[in-house]
Amino acid sequence: MQSAVEKSRSAISQAVVAAIRSAWPAGTERAALHEPWFGGNEWEYVKECLDSGWVSSAGKYVDEFERRLVEFTGARHAIATVNGTAALHVCLQLAGAGRDDEVIVPALTFVATANAVSYCGAVPHFVDSERNTVGLDPRKLREHLDAVAECRATATVNRRTGRRIAAVVAMHTFGHPADIVTLAEVCREFGLPLIEDAAESLGSYVAGRHTGTFGLLAALSFNGNKVVTTGGGGAVLTNDDLLARAARHFTTTARLPHQWSFVHDQIGYNYRLPNINAALGCAQLDRLPEFLERKRSLAARYKDAFASVSEIEVIGEPPGTRSNYWLNNILVADAEQRDEVLRQTNEQGIMTRPVWTPMHRLPMYAACPRGDLATVEWLEQRLVSIPSSAFLGAARG
Ligand SMILES: *Cc1c(COP(=O)(O)O)cnc(C)c1O
């Protein structure tokens, strides 16, 4: 016998299945979480790379891709990299994060954010997120820094650990902009550089300004599941000319320009995006405005569809922002309801996923410093990501 509570959990999950399907184009029954969509100029541009032999780390598409990212985001510089994690690593290095420093990151993020900190020899330090942006909470950040940070003449130090705090990384979760303006203020008060993990937020804006242009440096990702893809790829954004030059140098083995000599002036990385991936990226950027329109329309349809399911909340863009709606998410009552929704949807061919396990609960980061993480814990129990591919949404007629 099912208890009444279990039955209602099951009934709510069935309502979720029905609501999700009702938002899709007629006749669609199954869908993955986020699929890439090709069908524009991808074949033509990639074929041109193969025909010309320019497939690797030099070629016209890398330059064009960077130029178009600059144009689209309004950042002064874009440096294309092999993936978003590499872009984050470069951002952190250039911001000065080094051995035995600490870098503040949200506990609720994809593991790459914390890993990039570790690649610099630094230690991630976790702070809470806020309920309505699902991003780093500026009030919690200020409170926590007030409690632990000591601003000395040369550095901001965590007085509990004695380590320097080198930077803060904010992440625009699911494409919804974090409260980046307030976060930038808090960072300024404490003398900390702000880096944006904008891996999920290409096409997201705060008061008309593109995410990834508020901090000192930002990272984009063009992985297969992001808004547009290069297969694998990423980019560093910055408005600072010197940092842009340094990023370019770092990502190309720090080789000094010369007609034939191989001279490198520091330990660099082979992080440059290959031309063949950039070609794919240019073709995807051709379609980015359409993708964004369709994703927005899908989000609106989900909002309508769930209006009649009173137990479920759909996460929407925070006021004053425009989200790319990379990944749509619903909030359910508790962890048991989440698991039942995950079970029923996946069983019926609707790919859904819980949010990431928070960083402080992963074995390699369990001992890292952290503030109060009550909202992250609360969100983690309740968030469910639902199918969000651009082709599920309608194009404006
Ligand atoms: C996708 C993603 C990354 C990493 O990007 P890759 O291109 O997969 O290396 C980093 N941070 C966040 C929040 C992401 O979603």
XYZ file of C-alpha atoms and ligand atoms in Angstrom:
412
model
C 0.000 0.000 0.000
C 1.203 3.465 -0.869
C 0.906 6.080 1.818
C -1.051 9.225 0.993
C 2.185 11.222 0.956
C 3.860 8.847 -1.504
C 0.786 8.910 -3.657
C 0.771 12.655 -3.774
C 4.504 12.631 -4.602
C 3.720 10.316 -7.453
C 0.786 12.453 -8.606
C 2.919 15.592 -8.532
C 5.617 13.824 -10.570
C 3.008 12.820 -13.143
C 1.875 16.429 -13.321
C 5.526 17.415 -13.928
C 5.783 14.937 -16.819
C 2.577 16.307 -18.348
C 3.614 19.954 -17.899
C 7.028 19.391 -19.481
C 5.572 17.621 -22.512
C 2.846 20.227 -22.956
C 5.535 22.908 -23.398
C 7.164 21.040 -26.289
C 6.314 21.057 -29.983
C 3.309 18.818 -30.695
C 4.234 15.159 -31.047
C 7.533 15.349 -29.119
C 7.563 12.756 -26.332
C 11.226 12.358 -25.411
C 14.107 14.773 -25.088
C 17.660 14.980 -23.756
C 18.697 17.690 -21.307
C 20.597 19.819 -23.789
C 21.642 18.832 -27.289
C 23.753 20.752 -29.777
C 21.985 21.833 -32.954
C 23.760 21.913 -36.310
C 22.112 22.671 -39.611
C 23.540 26.002 -40.646
C 26.995 26.732 -42.041
C 28.854 24.134 -39.921
C 29.668 21.770 -42.828
C 30.778 24.568 -45.100
C 33.126 26.241 -42.600
C 34.636 22.994 -41.301
C 35.118 21.712 -44.875
C 37.002 24.884 -45.673
C 39.443 24.083 -42.851
C 39.990 20.589 -44.209
C 40.348 21.773 -47.813
C 42.836 24.490 -46.879
C 44.789 22.390 -44.359
C 44.320 25.035 -41.643
C 42.933 22.783 -38.937
C 45.091 23.544 -35.933
C 46.059 26.486 -33.766
C 46.373 29.072 -36.517
C 43.854 30.094 -39.146
C 41.282 32.670 -40.039
C 38.404 31.158 -38.073
C 40.143 31.585 -34.707
C 40.554 35.300 -35.402
C 37.021 35.601 -36.750
C 35.554 33.713 -33.792
C 37.332 36.019 -31.339
C 36.294 39.111 -33.282
C 32.679 38.000 -33.227
C 32.779 37.239 -29.506
C 34.058 40.768 -28.932
C 31.276 42.141 -31.086
C 28.580 40.051 -29.390
C 29.613 40.539 -25.752
C 30.964 44.074 -25.920
C 34.134 42.952 -24.120
C 37.292 44.643 -25.432
C 39.129 41.350 -25.917
C 38.301 37.666 -26.379
C 40.978 34.950 -26.387
C 39.713 31.560 -27.585
C 40.858 28.518 -25.589
C 40.569 24.723 -25.804
C 37.787 24.657 -23.223
C 36.091 26.680 -20.506
C 38.095 25.103 -17.709
C 41.338 26.213 -19.383
C 39.860 29.712 -19.772
C 39.083 29.784 -16.033
C 42.610 28.591 -15.247
C 44.059 31.438 -17.328
C 41.730 33.994 -15.658
C 42.816 32.880 -12.180
C 46.517 32.863 -13.057
C 46.297 36.345 -14.515
C 44.351 37.603 -11.509
C 47.323 36.481 -9.424
C 45.985 33.357 -7.703
C 48.997 31.266 -6.731
C 50.289 28.638 -4.367
C 48.570 28.617 -0.953
C 46.273 31.507 -1.793
C 42.520 31.166 -1.326
C 39.921 31.993 -3.967
C 36.266 32.468 -3.052
C 33.876 30.473 -5.243
C 30.218 29.519 -4.889
C 29.709 26.062 -3.344
C 26.971 25.497 -5.923
C 28.792 25.276 -9.249
C 30.182 22.839 -11.760
C 33.412 21.297 -10.461
C 35.535 23.123 -13.074
C 35.235 26.388 -11.109
C 36.914 24.859 -8.049
C 39.325 22.726 -10.087
C 40.714 25.772 -11.897
C 41.533 27.276 -8.492
C 43.386 24.077 -7.569
C 45.358 24.125 -10.863
C 46.915 27.399 -9.605
C 47.969 25.713 -6.359
C 45.327 27.762 -4.542
C 42.528 26.589 -2.239
C 38.840 27.175 -3.026
C 36.897 28.868 -0.239
C 33.148 28.323 -0.485
C 30.414 30.903 0.004
C 26.618 30.566 -0.181
C 24.316 31.318 -3.113
C 21.067 33.253 -3.066
C 17.677 31.771 -3.667
C 16.506 34.082 -6.465
C 19.628 34.202 -8.678
C 21.034 30.760 -7.739
C 24.396 32.609 -7.850
C 26.922 33.814 -5.272
C 25.132 35.835 -2.563
C 26.698 39.321 -2.184
C 25.207 39.837 1.298
C 26.505 36.489 2.539
C 29.862 37.274 0.892
C 30.125 40.625 2.709
C 29.087 39.082 6.043
C 31.581 36.285 5.653
C 34.436 38.572 4.626
C 33.585 40.877 7.552
C 33.984 37.846 9.811
C 37.147 36.292 8.353
C 39.014 38.793 6.186
C 41.640 41.263 7.285
C 42.558 43.938 4.749
C 46.279 44.562 5.123
C 48.338 47.055 3.143
C 49.497 44.470 0.620
C 46.814 41.801 0.739
C 43.450 40.631 2.032
C 44.101 37.761 4.434
C 41.855 35.067 5.878
C 42.774 35.457 9.530
C 41.524 31.965 10.389
C 43.931 30.264 7.959
C 46.577 32.952 7.506
C 46.288 32.572 3.736
C 45.910 35.447 1.316
C 42.513 35.703 -0.418
C 43.456 36.301 -4.054
C 40.128 36.654 -5.874
C 36.385 36.000 -5.982
C 34.775 33.969 -8.766
C 31.068 34.532 -9.451
C 29.177 32.111 -11.679
C 26.014 32.847 -13.687
C 24.114 29.686 -12.862
C 22.002 28.113 -15.636
C 22.474 31.363 -17.569
C 20.697 33.483 -14.931
C 22.905 36.453 -14.070
C 24.238 36.604 -10.520
C 23.864 39.942 -8.689
C 27.139 40.922 -10.311
C 26.865 44.670 -9.664
C 26.610 44.200 -5.889
C 29.246 41.464 -5.978
C 31.620 43.872 -7.739
C 30.970 46.450 -4.983
C 31.783 43.952 -2.227
C 34.950 42.889 -4.058
C 36.026 46.530 -4.338
C 35.450 47.093 -0.604
C 37.737 44.189 0.216
C 40.307 44.851 -2.514
C 39.618 41.580 -4.312
C 39.634 41.061 -8.086
C 36.351 39.684 -9.436
C 36.359 36.914 -12.044
C 33.203 35.753 -13.792
C 32.599 32.143 -14.668
C 30.307 32.967 -17.584
C 30.514 29.437 -19.024
C 26.725 29.143 -18.980
C 25.737 32.723 -19.743
C 26.572 33.623 -23.337
C 23.624 35.836 -24.309
C 22.734 36.869 -20.712
C 22.707 40.510 -19.647
C 22.434 42.708 -16.583
C 20.801 46.055 -17.384
C 21.730 45.593 -21.030
C 25.385 44.777 -20.351
C 26.660 41.311 -21.212
C 27.680 38.990 -18.371
C 31.429 38.447 -18.321
C 32.172 42.159 -18.764
C 31.746 43.205 -15.100
C 34.814 41.561 -13.598
C 38.529 41.834 -14.339
C 38.392 38.660 -16.448
C 35.745 36.121 -17.437
C 35.563 32.619 -18.871
C 33.127 31.329 -21.509
C 32.581 27.684 -22.489
C 31.588 26.168 -25.830
C 31.281 22.591 -24.649
C 28.735 20.370 -26.441
C 25.997 21.106 -23.906
C 26.318 24.895 -23.842
C 24.240 27.481 -25.744
C 26.587 27.279 -28.742
C 29.329 24.705 -29.166
C 32.721 24.346 -30.814
C 32.865 20.663 -29.847
C 35.112 21.689 -27.006
C 36.176 25.253 -26.473
C 36.190 28.325 -24.328
C 37.291 31.931 -24.231
C 38.758 34.488 -21.873
C 37.061 37.902 -21.895
C 38.681 41.058 -20.554
C 38.612 44.811 -21.059
C 42.252 45.132 -20.009
C 44.771 45.359 -22.893
C 47.731 44.026 -20.896
C 45.774 41.104 -19.465
C 44.551 40.242 -22.965
C 48.128 40.161 -24.238
C 49.197 38.037 -21.304
C 46.278 35.634 -21.898
C 47.250 35.239 -25.552
C 50.873 34.640 -24.596
C 49.986 32.127 -21.840
C 47.691 30.099 -24.092
C 50.287 29.752 -26.870
C 53.173 28.215 -24.845
C 54.537 31.701 -24.010
C 56.550 31.667 -27.228
C 58.203 34.916 -28.230
C 57.345 35.987 -31.758
C 60.196 35.137 -34.113
C 60.461 33.889 -37.669
C 62.049 30.556 -36.676
C 63.452 30.484 -33.154
C 61.652 28.653 -30.364
C 62.145 30.876 -27.356
C 59.641 30.830 -24.497
C 59.898 33.290 -21.616
C 57.800 31.459 -19.015
C 55.916 28.191 -18.473
C 52.999 28.596 -20.841
C 50.139 26.341 -21.870
C 48.948 24.797 -25.091
C 45.453 26.175 -24.557
C 44.694 27.787 -27.926
C 41.452 26.791 -29.671
C 42.111 24.902 -32.939
C 40.883 26.513 -36.168
C 38.567 23.599 -36.958
C 36.733 24.128 -33.652
C 36.581 27.876 -34.248
C 35.010 27.197 -37.665
C 32.257 25.255 -35.941
C 31.936 28.133 -33.480
C 31.503 30.739 -36.229
C 28.705 28.695 -37.768
C 27.050 28.386 -34.356
C 27.353 32.129 -33.715
C 25.505 32.673 -37.012
C 22.554 31.015 -35.283
C 22.984 32.333 -31.741
C 20.216 34.982 -31.996
C 17.761 32.315 -33.140
C 18.875 29.903 -30.390
C 18.356 32.610 -27.765
C 14.905 33.436 -29.098
C 13.863 29.793 -29.077
C 15.226 29.204 -25.590
C 13.334 32.222 -24.320
C 10.155 30.954 -25.906
C 10.666 27.483 -24.363
C 11.172 29.053 -20.916
C 7.933 31.040 -21.324
C 6.081 27.867 -22.320
C 7.422 26.024 -19.270
C 6.315 28.912 -17.062
C 2.781 28.705 -18.478
C 2.711 24.908 -18.313
C 3.716 24.841 -14.644
C 1.342 27.650 -13.641
C -1.288 25.009 -12.864
C 1.107 22.814 -10.808
C 1.045 24.750 -7.548
C 3.671 22.540 -5.843
C 6.334 23.426 -8.419
C 8.212 26.675 -8.964
C 9.991 27.424 -12.233
C 13.253 29.353 -11.870
C 13.069 32.527 -13.956
C 15.460 35.347 -14.774
C 16.145 37.722 -11.843
C 14.515 41.186 -12.174
C 16.588 43.657 -14.185
C 18.375 40.898 -16.080
C 17.938 39.043 -19.326
C 18.802 35.353 -19.120
C 19.828 33.150 -22.023
C 17.765 30.412 -20.332
C 20.569 27.947 -20.972
C 19.081 25.364 -18.636
C 15.524 25.471 -17.293
C 15.086 24.366 -13.705
C 12.175 23.643 -11.414
C 12.130 23.718 -7.608
C 10.257 20.911 -5.866
C 9.162 20.519 -2.214
C 11.955 18.325 -0.878
C 14.589 15.708 -1.730
C 12.056 12.846 -1.778
C 9.917 14.720 -4.273
C 13.036 15.500 -6.335
C 14.005 11.833 -6.497
C 10.489 10.797 -7.497
C 10.389 13.456 -10.236
C 13.819 12.314 -11.489
C 12.664 8.684 -11.503
C 9.379 9.230 -13.351
C 10.697 11.698 -15.926
C 13.798 9.685 -16.850
C 11.726 6.484 -17.033
C 9.478 8.175 -19.574
C 12.261 9.472 -21.799
C 12.389 12.987 -20.370
C 15.985 13.557 -19.381
C 16.182 15.474 -16.113
C 19.050 15.873 -13.665
C 19.593 17.078 -10.108
C 21.902 20.058 -9.657
C 25.625 19.434 -9.028
C 26.692 17.993 -5.688
C 27.933 21.098 -3.850
C 31.716 21.463 -3.876
C 32.155 21.221 -0.092
C 30.699 17.712 -0.173
C 33.157 16.398 -2.793
C 36.006 14.434 -1.176
C 38.839 16.611 -2.502
C 37.183 19.826 -1.309
C 35.552 18.662 1.943
C 38.258 20.234 4.135
C 38.299 23.621 2.363
C 37.327 26.807 4.223
C 33.710 27.888 3.869
C 31.017 30.168 5.149
C 27.440 29.240 6.040
C 25.971 27.318 3.079
C 22.319 27.015 4.141
C 20.828 28.186 0.827
C 23.095 25.957 -1.264
C 22.045 22.972 0.872
C 18.402 23.961 0.477
C 18.661 24.421 -3.300
C 20.589 21.197 -3.785
C 17.704 19.177 -2.317
C 15.125 20.755 -4.587
C 16.494 21.730 -8.016
C 15.709 19.635 -11.061
C 17.016 20.589 -14.519
C 14.617 19.881 -17.371
C 15.152 19.554 -21.160
C 16.271 22.876 -22.638
C 17.578 22.367 -26.191
C 16.930 25.358 -28.429
C 14.972 23.290 -30.967
C 12.298 22.563 -28.332
C 11.350 26.245 -28.405
C 9.553 28.098 -31.155
C 11.192 30.605 -33.479
C 9.444 33.938 -33.731
C 7.298 33.758 -36.834
C 30.699 24.095 -18.617
C 31.213 24.811 -17.425
C 32.585 25.027 -17.217
C 33.684 24.376 -17.982
O 33.626 24.397 -19.295
P 34.335 23.263 -20.201
O 34.334 23.915 -21.522
O 33.476 22.049 -20.116
O 35.715 23.043 -19.667
C 32.974 25.803 -16.141
N 32.086 26.307 -15.295
C 30.768 26.105 -15.438
C 29.848 26.718 -14.466
C 30.286 25.337 -16.494
O 28.972 25.122 -16.603
